[in-house]
Coordinates of C-alpha atoms in Angstrom, one line a residue:
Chain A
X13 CA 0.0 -19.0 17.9
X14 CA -2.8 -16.5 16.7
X15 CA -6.3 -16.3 16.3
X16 CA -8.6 -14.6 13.6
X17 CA -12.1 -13.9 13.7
X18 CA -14.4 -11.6 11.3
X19 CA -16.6 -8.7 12.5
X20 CA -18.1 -6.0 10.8
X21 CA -16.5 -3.1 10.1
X22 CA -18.0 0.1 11.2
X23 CA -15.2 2.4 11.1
X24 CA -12.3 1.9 8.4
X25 CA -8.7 2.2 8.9
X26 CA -5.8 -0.6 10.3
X27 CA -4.3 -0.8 13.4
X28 CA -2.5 -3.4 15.7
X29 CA -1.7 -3.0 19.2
X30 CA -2.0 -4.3 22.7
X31 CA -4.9 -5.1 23.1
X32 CA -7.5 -4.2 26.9
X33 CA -10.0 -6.1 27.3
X34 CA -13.3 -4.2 29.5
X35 CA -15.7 -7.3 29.7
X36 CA -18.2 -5.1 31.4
X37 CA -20.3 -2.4 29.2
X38 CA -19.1 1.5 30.4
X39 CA -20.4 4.6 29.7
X40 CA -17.7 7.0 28.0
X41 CA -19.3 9.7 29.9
X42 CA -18.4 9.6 33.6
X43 CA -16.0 6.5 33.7
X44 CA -13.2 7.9 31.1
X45 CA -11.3 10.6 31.8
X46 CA -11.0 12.5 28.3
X47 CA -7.9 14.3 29.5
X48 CA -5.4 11.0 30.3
X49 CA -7.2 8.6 28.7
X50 CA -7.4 6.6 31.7
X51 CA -10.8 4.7 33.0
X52 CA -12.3 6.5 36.6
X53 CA -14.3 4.4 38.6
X54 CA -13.4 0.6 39.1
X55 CA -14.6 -0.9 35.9
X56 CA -13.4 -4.9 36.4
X57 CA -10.9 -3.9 39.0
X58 CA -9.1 -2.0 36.1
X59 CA -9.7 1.7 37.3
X60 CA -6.5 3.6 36.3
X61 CA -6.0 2.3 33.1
X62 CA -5.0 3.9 30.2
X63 CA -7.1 3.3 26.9
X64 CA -4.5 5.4 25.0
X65 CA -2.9 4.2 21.5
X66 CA -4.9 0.9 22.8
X67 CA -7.2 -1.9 21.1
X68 CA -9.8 -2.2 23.1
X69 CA -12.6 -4.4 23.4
X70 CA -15.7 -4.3 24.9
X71 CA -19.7 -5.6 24.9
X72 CA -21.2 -1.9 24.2
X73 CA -21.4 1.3 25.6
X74 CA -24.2 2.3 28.4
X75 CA -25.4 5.9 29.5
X76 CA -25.8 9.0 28.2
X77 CA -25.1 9.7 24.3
X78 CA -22.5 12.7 25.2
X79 CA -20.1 9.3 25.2
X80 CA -19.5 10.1 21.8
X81 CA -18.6 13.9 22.2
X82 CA -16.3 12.3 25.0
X83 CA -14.4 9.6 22.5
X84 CA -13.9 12.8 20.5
X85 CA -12.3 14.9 23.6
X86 CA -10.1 11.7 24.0
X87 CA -9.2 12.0 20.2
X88 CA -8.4 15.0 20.1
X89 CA -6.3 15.2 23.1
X90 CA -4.3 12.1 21.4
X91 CA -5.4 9.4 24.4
X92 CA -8.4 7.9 22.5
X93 CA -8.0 4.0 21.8
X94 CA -6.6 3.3 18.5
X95 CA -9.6 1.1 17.9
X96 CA -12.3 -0.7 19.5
X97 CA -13.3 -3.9 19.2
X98 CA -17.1 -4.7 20.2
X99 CA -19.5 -7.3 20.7
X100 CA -22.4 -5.4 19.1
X101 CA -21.7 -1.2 19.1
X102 CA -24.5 1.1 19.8
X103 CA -25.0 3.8 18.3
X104 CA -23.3 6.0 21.0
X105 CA -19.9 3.8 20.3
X106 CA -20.4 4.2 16.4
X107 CA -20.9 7.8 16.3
X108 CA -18.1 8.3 18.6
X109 CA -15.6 6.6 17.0
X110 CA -16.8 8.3 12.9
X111 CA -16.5 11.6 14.7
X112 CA -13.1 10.7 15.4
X113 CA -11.8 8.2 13.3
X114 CA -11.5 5.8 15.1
X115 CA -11.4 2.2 13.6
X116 CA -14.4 0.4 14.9
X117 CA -15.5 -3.4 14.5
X118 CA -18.0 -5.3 15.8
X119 CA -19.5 -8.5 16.4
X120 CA -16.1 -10.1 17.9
X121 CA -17.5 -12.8 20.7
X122 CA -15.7 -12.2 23.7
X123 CA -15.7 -16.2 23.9
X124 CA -13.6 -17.0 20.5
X125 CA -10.8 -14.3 21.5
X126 CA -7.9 -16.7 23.3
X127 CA -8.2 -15.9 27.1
X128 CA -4.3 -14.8 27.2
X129 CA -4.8 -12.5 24.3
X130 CA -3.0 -8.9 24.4
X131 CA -2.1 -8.2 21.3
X132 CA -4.4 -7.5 17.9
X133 CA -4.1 -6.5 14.7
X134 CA -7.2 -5.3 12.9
X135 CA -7.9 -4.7 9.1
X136 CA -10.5 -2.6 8.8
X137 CA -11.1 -3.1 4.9
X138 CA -12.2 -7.2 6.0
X139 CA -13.0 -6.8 9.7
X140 CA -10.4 -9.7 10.3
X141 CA -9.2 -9.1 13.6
X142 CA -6.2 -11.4 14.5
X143 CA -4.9 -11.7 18.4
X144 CA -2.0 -13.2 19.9
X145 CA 0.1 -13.5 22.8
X146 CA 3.0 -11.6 23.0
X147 CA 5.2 -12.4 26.2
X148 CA 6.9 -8.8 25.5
X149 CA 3.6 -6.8 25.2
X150 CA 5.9 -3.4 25.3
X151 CA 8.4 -4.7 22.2
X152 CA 6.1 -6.8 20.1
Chain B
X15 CA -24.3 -1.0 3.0
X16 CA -24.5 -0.3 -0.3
X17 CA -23.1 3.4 -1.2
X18 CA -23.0 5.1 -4.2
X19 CA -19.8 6.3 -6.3
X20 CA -20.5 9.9 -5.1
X21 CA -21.0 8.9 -1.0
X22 CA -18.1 6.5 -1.6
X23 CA -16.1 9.6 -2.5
X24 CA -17.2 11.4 0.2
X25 CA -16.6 9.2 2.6
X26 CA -13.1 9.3 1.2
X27 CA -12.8 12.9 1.5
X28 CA -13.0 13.9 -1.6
X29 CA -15.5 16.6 -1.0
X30 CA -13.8 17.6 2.6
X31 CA -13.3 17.2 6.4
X32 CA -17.2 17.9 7.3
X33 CA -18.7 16.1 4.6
X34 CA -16.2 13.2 5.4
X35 CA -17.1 12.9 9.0
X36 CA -20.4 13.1 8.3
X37 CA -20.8 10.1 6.1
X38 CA -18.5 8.5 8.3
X39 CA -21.3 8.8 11.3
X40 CA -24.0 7.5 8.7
X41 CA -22.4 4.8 7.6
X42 CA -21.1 3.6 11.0
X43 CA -24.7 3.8 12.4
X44 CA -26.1 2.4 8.9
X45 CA -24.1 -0.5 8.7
X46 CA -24.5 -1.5 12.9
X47 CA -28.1 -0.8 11.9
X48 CA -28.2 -3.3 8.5
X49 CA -29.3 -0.4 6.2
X50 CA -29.3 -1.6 2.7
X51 CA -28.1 1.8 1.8
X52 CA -28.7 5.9 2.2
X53 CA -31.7 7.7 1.3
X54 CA -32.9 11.4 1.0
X55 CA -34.0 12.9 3.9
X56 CA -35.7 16.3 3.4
X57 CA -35.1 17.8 6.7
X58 CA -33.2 17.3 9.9
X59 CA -33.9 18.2 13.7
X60 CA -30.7 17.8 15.6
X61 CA -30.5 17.6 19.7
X62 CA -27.6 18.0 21.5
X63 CA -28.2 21.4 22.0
X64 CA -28.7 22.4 25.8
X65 CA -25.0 22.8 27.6
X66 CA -25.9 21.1 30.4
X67 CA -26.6 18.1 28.4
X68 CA -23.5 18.6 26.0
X69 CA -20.3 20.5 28.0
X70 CA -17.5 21.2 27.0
X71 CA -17.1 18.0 24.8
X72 CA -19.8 18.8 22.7
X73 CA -19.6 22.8 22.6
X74 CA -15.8 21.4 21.7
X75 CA -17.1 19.1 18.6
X76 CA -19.5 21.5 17.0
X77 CA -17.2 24.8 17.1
X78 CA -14.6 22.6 15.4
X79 CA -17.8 21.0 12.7
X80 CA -18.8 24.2 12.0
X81 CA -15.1 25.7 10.4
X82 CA -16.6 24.1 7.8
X83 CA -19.2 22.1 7.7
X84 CA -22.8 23.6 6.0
X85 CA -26.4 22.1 6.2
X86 CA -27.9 21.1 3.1
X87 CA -31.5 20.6 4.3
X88 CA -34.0 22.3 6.6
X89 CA -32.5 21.9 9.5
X90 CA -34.0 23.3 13.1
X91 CA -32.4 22.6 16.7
X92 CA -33.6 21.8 20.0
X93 CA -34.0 23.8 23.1
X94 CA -31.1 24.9 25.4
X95 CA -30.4 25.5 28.5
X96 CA -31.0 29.2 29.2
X97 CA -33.5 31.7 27.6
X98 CA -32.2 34.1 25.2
X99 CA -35.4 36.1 23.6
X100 CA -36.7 38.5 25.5
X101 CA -38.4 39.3 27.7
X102 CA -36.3 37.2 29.9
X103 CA -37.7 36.3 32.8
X104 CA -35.2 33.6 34.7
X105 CA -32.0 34.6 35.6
X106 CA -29.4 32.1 34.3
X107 CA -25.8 32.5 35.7
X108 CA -23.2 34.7 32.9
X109 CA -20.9 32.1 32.2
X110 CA -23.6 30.0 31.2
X111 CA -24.9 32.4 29.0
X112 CA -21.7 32.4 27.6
X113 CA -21.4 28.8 26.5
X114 CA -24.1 28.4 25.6
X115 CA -24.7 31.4 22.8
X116 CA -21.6 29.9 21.7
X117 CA -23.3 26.6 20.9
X118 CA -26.3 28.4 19.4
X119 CA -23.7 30.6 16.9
X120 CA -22.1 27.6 15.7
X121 CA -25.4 26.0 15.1
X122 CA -26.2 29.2 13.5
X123 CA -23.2 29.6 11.2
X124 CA -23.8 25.5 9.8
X125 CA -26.8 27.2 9.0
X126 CA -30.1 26.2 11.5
X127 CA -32.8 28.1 11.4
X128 CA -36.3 28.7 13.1
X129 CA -36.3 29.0 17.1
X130 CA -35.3 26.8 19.2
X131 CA -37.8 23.8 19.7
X132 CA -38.8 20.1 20.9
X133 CA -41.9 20.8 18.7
X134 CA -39.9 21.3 15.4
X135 CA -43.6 20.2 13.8
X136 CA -44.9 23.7 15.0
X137 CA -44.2 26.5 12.7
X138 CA -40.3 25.7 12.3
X139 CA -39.7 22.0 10.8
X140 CA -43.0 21.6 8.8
X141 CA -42.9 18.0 7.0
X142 CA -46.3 16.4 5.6
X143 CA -47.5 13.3 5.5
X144 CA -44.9 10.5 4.2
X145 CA -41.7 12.6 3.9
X146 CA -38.7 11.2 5.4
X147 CA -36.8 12.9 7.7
X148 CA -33.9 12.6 9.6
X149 CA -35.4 13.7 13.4
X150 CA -33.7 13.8 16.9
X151 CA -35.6 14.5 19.9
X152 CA -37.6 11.4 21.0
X153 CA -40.7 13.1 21.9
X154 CA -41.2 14.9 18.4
X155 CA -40.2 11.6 16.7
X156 CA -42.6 9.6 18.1
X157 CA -45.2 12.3 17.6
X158 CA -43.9 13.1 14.2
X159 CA -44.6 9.1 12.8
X160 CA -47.3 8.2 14.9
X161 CA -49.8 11.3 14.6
X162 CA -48.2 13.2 11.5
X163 CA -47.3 10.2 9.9
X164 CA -44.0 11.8 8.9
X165 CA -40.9 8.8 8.8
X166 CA -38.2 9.4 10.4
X167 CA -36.1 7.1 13.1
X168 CA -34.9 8.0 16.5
X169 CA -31.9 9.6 15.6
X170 CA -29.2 11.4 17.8
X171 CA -27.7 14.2 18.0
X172 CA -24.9 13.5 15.9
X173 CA -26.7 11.7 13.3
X174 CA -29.0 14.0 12.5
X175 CA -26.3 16.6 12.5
X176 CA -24.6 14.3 9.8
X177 CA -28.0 14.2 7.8
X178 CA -28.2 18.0 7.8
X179 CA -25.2 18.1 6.5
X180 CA -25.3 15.2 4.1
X181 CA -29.1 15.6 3.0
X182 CA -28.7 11.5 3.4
X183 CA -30.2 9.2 6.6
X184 CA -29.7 5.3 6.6
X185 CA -32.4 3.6 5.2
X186 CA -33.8 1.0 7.9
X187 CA -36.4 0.8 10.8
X188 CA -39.5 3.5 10.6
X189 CA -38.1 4.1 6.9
X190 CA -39.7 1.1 6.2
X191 CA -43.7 0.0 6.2
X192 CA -43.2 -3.1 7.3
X193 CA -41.6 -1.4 10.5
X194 CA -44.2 0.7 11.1
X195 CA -47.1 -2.1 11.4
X196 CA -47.8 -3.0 15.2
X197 CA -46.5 -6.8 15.7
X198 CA -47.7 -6.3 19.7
X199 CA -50.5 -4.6 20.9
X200 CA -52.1 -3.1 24.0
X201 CA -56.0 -2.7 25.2
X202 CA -56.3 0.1 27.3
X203 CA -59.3 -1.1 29.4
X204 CA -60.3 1.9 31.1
X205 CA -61.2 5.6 31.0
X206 CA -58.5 7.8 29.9
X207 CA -59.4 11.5 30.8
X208 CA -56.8 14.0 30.5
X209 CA -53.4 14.1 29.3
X210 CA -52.0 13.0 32.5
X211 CA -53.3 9.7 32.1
X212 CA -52.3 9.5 28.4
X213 CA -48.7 10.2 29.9
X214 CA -49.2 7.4 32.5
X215 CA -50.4 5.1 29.6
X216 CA -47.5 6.1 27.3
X217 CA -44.8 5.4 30.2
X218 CA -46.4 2.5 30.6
X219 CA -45.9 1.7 26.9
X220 CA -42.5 2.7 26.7
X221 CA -40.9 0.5 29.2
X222 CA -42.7 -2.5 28.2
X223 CA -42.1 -2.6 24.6
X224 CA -39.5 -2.1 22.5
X225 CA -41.3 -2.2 18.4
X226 CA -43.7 -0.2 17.0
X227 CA -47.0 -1.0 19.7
X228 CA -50.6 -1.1 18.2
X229 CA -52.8 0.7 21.1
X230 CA -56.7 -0.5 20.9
X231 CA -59.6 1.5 23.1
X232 CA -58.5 4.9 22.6
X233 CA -61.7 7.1 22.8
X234 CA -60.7 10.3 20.0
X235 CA -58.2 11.7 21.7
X236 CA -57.1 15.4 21.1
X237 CA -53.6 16.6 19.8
X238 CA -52.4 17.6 23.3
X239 CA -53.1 14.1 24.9
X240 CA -51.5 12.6 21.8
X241 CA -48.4 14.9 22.3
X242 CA -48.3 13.5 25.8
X243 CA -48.7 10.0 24.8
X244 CA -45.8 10.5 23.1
X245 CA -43.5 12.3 24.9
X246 CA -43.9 9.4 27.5
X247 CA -43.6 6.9 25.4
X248 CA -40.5 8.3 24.7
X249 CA -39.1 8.6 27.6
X250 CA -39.2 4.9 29.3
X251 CA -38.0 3.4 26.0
X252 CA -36.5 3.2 22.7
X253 CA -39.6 2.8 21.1
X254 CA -40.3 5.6 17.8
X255 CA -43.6 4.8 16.7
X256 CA -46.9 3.6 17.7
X257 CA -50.2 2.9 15.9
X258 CA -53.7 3.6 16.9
X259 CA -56.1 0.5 15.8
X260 CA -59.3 -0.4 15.9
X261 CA -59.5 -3.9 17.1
X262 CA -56.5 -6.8 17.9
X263 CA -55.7 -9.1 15.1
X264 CA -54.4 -11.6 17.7
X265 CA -55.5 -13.2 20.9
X266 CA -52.3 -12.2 22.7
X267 CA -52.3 -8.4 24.1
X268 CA -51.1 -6.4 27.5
X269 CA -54.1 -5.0 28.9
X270 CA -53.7 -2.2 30.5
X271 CA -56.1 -1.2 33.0
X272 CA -56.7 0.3 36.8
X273 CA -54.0 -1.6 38.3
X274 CA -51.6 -1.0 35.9
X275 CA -52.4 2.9 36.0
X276 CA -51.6 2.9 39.0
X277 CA -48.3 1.5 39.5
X278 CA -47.1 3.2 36.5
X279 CA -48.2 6.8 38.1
X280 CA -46.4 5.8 41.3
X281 CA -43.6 6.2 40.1
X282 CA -43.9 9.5 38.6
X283 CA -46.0 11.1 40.8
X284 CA -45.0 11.9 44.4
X285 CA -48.9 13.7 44.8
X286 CA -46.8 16.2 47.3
X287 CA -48.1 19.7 47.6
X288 CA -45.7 21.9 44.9
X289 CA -44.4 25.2 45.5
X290 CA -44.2 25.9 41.9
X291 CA -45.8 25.0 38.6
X292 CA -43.7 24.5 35.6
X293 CA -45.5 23.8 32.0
X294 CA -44.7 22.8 28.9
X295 CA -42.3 19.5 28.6
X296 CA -42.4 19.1 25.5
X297 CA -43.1 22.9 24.8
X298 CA -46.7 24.2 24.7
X299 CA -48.3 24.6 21.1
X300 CA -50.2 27.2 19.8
X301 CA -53.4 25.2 20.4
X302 CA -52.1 24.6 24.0
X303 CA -51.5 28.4 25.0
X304 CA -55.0 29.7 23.4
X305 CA -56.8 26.7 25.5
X306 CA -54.9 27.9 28.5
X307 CA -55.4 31.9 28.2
X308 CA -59.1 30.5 27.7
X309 CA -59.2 29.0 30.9
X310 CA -57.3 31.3 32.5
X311 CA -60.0 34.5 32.5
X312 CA -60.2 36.1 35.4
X313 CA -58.1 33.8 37.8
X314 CA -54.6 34.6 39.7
X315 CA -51.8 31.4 39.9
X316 CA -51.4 31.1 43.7
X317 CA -47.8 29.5 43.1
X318 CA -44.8 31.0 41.1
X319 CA -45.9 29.4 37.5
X320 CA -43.5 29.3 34.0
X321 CA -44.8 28.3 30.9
X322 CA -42.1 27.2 28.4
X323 CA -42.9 27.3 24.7
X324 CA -40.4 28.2 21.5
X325 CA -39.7 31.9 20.0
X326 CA -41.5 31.2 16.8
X327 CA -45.5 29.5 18.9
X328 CA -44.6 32.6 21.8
X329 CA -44.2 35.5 18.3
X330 CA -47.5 33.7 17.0
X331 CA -49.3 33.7 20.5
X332 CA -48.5 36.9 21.4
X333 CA -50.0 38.6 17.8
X334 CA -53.4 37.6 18.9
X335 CA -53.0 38.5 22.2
X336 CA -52.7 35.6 24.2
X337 CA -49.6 35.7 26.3
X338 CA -50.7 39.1 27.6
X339 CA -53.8 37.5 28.8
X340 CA -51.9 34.7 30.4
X341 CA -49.7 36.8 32.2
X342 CA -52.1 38.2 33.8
X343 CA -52.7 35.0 35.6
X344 CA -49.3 35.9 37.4
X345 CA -47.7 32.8 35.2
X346 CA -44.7 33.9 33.1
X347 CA -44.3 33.0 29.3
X348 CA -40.3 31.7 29.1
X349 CA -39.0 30.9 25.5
X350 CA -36.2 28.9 24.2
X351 CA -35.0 27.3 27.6
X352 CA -35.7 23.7 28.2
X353 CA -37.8 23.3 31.0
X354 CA -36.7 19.8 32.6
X355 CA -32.9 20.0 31.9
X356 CA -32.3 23.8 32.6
X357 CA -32.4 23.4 36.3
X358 CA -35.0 25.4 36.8
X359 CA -36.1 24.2 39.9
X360 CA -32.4 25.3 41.6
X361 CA -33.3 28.6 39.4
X362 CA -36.3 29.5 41.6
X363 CA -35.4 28.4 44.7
X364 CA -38.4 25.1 44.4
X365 CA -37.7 21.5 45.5
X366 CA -41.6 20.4 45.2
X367 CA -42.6 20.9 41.3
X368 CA -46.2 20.8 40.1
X369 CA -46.5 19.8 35.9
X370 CA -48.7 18.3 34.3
X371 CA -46.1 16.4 32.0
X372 CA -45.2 12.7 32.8
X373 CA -41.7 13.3 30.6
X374 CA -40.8 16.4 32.3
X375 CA -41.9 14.4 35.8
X376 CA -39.3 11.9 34.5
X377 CA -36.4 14.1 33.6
X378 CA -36.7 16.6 36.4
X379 CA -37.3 14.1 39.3
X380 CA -33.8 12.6 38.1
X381 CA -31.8 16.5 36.9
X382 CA -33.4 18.6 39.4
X383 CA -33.8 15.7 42.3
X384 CA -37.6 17.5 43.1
X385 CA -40.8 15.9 44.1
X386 CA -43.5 15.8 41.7
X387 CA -47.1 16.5 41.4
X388 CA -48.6 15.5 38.3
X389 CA -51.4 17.2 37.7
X390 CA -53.5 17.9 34.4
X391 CA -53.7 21.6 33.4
X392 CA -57.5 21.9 34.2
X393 CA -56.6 20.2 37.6
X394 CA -54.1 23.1 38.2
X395 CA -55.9 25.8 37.2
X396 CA -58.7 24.6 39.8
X397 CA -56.2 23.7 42.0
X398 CA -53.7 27.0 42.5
X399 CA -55.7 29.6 40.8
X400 CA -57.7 32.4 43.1

């Protein structure tokens, strides 16, 4: 069983991945640490996570605009997400993700993506984002 | 958005990294925004610049942008966090220093120019009437369309760094007329009589409206109430442009009168006594400085007092003589540091701040965590002058 819904591309490339779902906005600055990768304070009770080699969705970033010189830190010490998924990305979350190259898409409703989703695959050329279920998320 | 055969190739990376990134940021930001496509802009004011604001992360980014990366337009920056021409007259800590003249060289080697500035429409960044521009820092951009009639959006840091490298902005919002029409308007209905109350009005404005506003019942007022207007507008909002008109095409307005003043300065102003006075949020003109030296004649500051302004007004000021005769007031001219995010406060040892700026109110109440007095500069001359 998968799903496929269209966004917008913002950032080009193809990834898939599993996939982290953040249905809260967060501000890159102050709630991810750019070292590990990992979020810091206890965003939906995921605190500890890692966003590395991820697909991660969220609404949109908050806070202060030094987010994007954060998803670059991320980047370039190889923990940023693969790519992110978004309901509507700010311009905080777009620069961000150009500066690094990360593959960015947005306008994916949170309420189409099938609630047992963890796994995506994302062509960044159509903005067709396809998730699954995968009952082996670490050999999918 | 549409790009042409030559940005599609650079976003490609046909004509390297820098160039690469840099249309990658404009059309991530173009496309969110529903540009139809790029356009020219002629020059570029980038923020970002203070390493308080930025760290590590973003002294990081632009050492690695500027391996390569060149700007291709006018391009000026904002101000940072300590004061680098002399004579210096606040003692920033040395490490500091150090990161932050490493900022400023890579800065320098992409090739900015001019001082460092939130007033990039004095002396260093001058656009006319009409020109589209590609312009970070929220107070000079709403100044910038609104009184200069210069078009430029709120950009960011690293957007306007891609436009200086580029030459190229997206083409949307306050790049087009029909964004730069009021849809909503406001009726000030009551005196406004310095710039303090301007401020109060603008703060007002920007957290209760998001589009270009149309403000009706403003009695001529001069460039440095207009300036403040601005600034605050800036800082409660996202708004980048407002319009001054003569009467209200509609019968539904926000009025904004006594009441509204009032709760609106609240929150700003703390009305404690200050034990210092800091001036110039955004920096002090030329226009500003010779009104102040004017006023100044003959009268001491009774509070430690800082007066922040860029290299290229202070060079200016000082030819004909005016910063000597405001230092003789006792209040110090500083250059190049920005006054609200520099910690300045900590600096001098002050936890009580007297200014007469509603943004600098703003951003040092929540930085510096001081009490305010908001005062105008006539009211502060009367008040802590001998």
């Amino acid at each position: 069983m998968s799903t496929t819904l269209n966004g917008r591309v913002l950032v080009g490339g193809n990834a898939s991945g599993e996939l982290i779902i953040i249905r809260k906005p967060i501000s890159f600055l102050g709630m991810v640490n750019p070292v590990n990768g990992q979020l810091k304070s206890s965003v939906d009770n995921q605190k500890g996570i890692s966003l590395a080699g991820k697909i991660l969705w969220l609404p949109y970033t908050t806070g202060s605009t030094v987010g994007a010189y954060i998803i670059y830190q991320m980047s370039k010490n190889n923990v940023a997400p693969i790519a992110i998924l978004a309901q509507t990305a700010d311009t905080t979350l777009a620069s961000g993700c150009a500066l690094s190259n990360i593959l960015l898409v947005d306008l994916i409703d949170l309420n189409k993506i099938p609630k047992d989703s963890n796994f995506a695959s994302v062509n960044g050329n159509n903005g067709a984002v396809t998730f699954k279920t995968i009952a082996s998320i670490n050999n999918p | 958005m549409y790009l042409t055969n030559k940005e599609e190739m650079a976003l490609k990376g046909e004509y390297g990294e820098a160039q690469q990134i840099a249309y990658r940021i404009l059309y991530a930001i173009g496309n969110g925004a529903n540009a139809d496509r790029l356009m020219e802009a002629k020059t570029s004011h980038i923020s970002g610049v203070n390493y308080h604001n930025i760290g590590d992360a973003g002294l990081e980014l632009l050492e690695d942008m500027a391996k390569t990366a060149r700007f291709v337009i006018p391009t000026t920056i904002n101000p940072c966090g300590v004061q680098v021409s002399p004579p210096i007259h606040l003692n920033f800590k040395q490490d500091l220093y150090e990161k932050q003249e490493r900022i400023l060289a890579a800065f320098a080697k992409m090739g900015s120019r001019g001082s460092y500035t939130c007033i990039p429409y004095e002396y260093d960044n001058v656009a006319n009437m009409g020109d589209h521009v590609s312009w970070a820092e929220s107070s000079a951009v709403v100044y910038g369309n609104s009184v200069l009639g210069i078009m430029t959006n709120r950009e960011s840091g690293l957007s306007a760094l891609a436009s200086a490298i580029t030459g190229k902005t997206p083409h949307y919002g306050l790049h087009l007329e029909e964004k730069r029409r009021a849809k909503e308007w406001v009726l000030v209905d009551m005196p406004l009589n310095d710039e303090v109350d301007y401020g109060v009005l603008g703060y007002y404005i920007g957290k209760n409206f998001k589009d270009t506003i149309g403000i009706v019942g403003l009695r001529a007022p001069t460039k440095m109430q207009l300036k403040s207007l601005s600034a605050a507008i800036a800082t409660s909002g996202p708004m980048g442009m407002f319009v001054q008109d003569e009467h209200i095409p509609t019968s539904s307005y926000i009025r904004f009168g006594k009441e509204e003043y009032n709760a609106t300065r609240a929150i700003l102003d703390k009305s404690e006594e200050g034990q210092a006075i800091l001036l110039g949020c955004p920096f002090m003109g030329y226009d500003e400085l010779k009104h102040f030296a004017e006023a100044l004649t003959g009268k001491r500051f009774t509070k430690p007092t800082y007066l922040f302004t860029s290299h290229s007004v202070y060079e200016s000021a000082a030819s004909e003589g005016i910063i000597i005769s405001i230092e003789k007031s006792g209040a110090k001219v500083v250059q190049d540091a920005c006054p609200s995010l520099s910690y300045i406060p900590e600096l001098i040892g002050a936890t009580k701040i007297v200014t007469s700026s509603t943004k600098g109110s703003f951003y040092m109440a929540a930085s510096s965590k001081v009490a305010i007095e908001l005062l105008s500069l006539d009211e502060i001359i009367r008040k802590y002058t001998a």
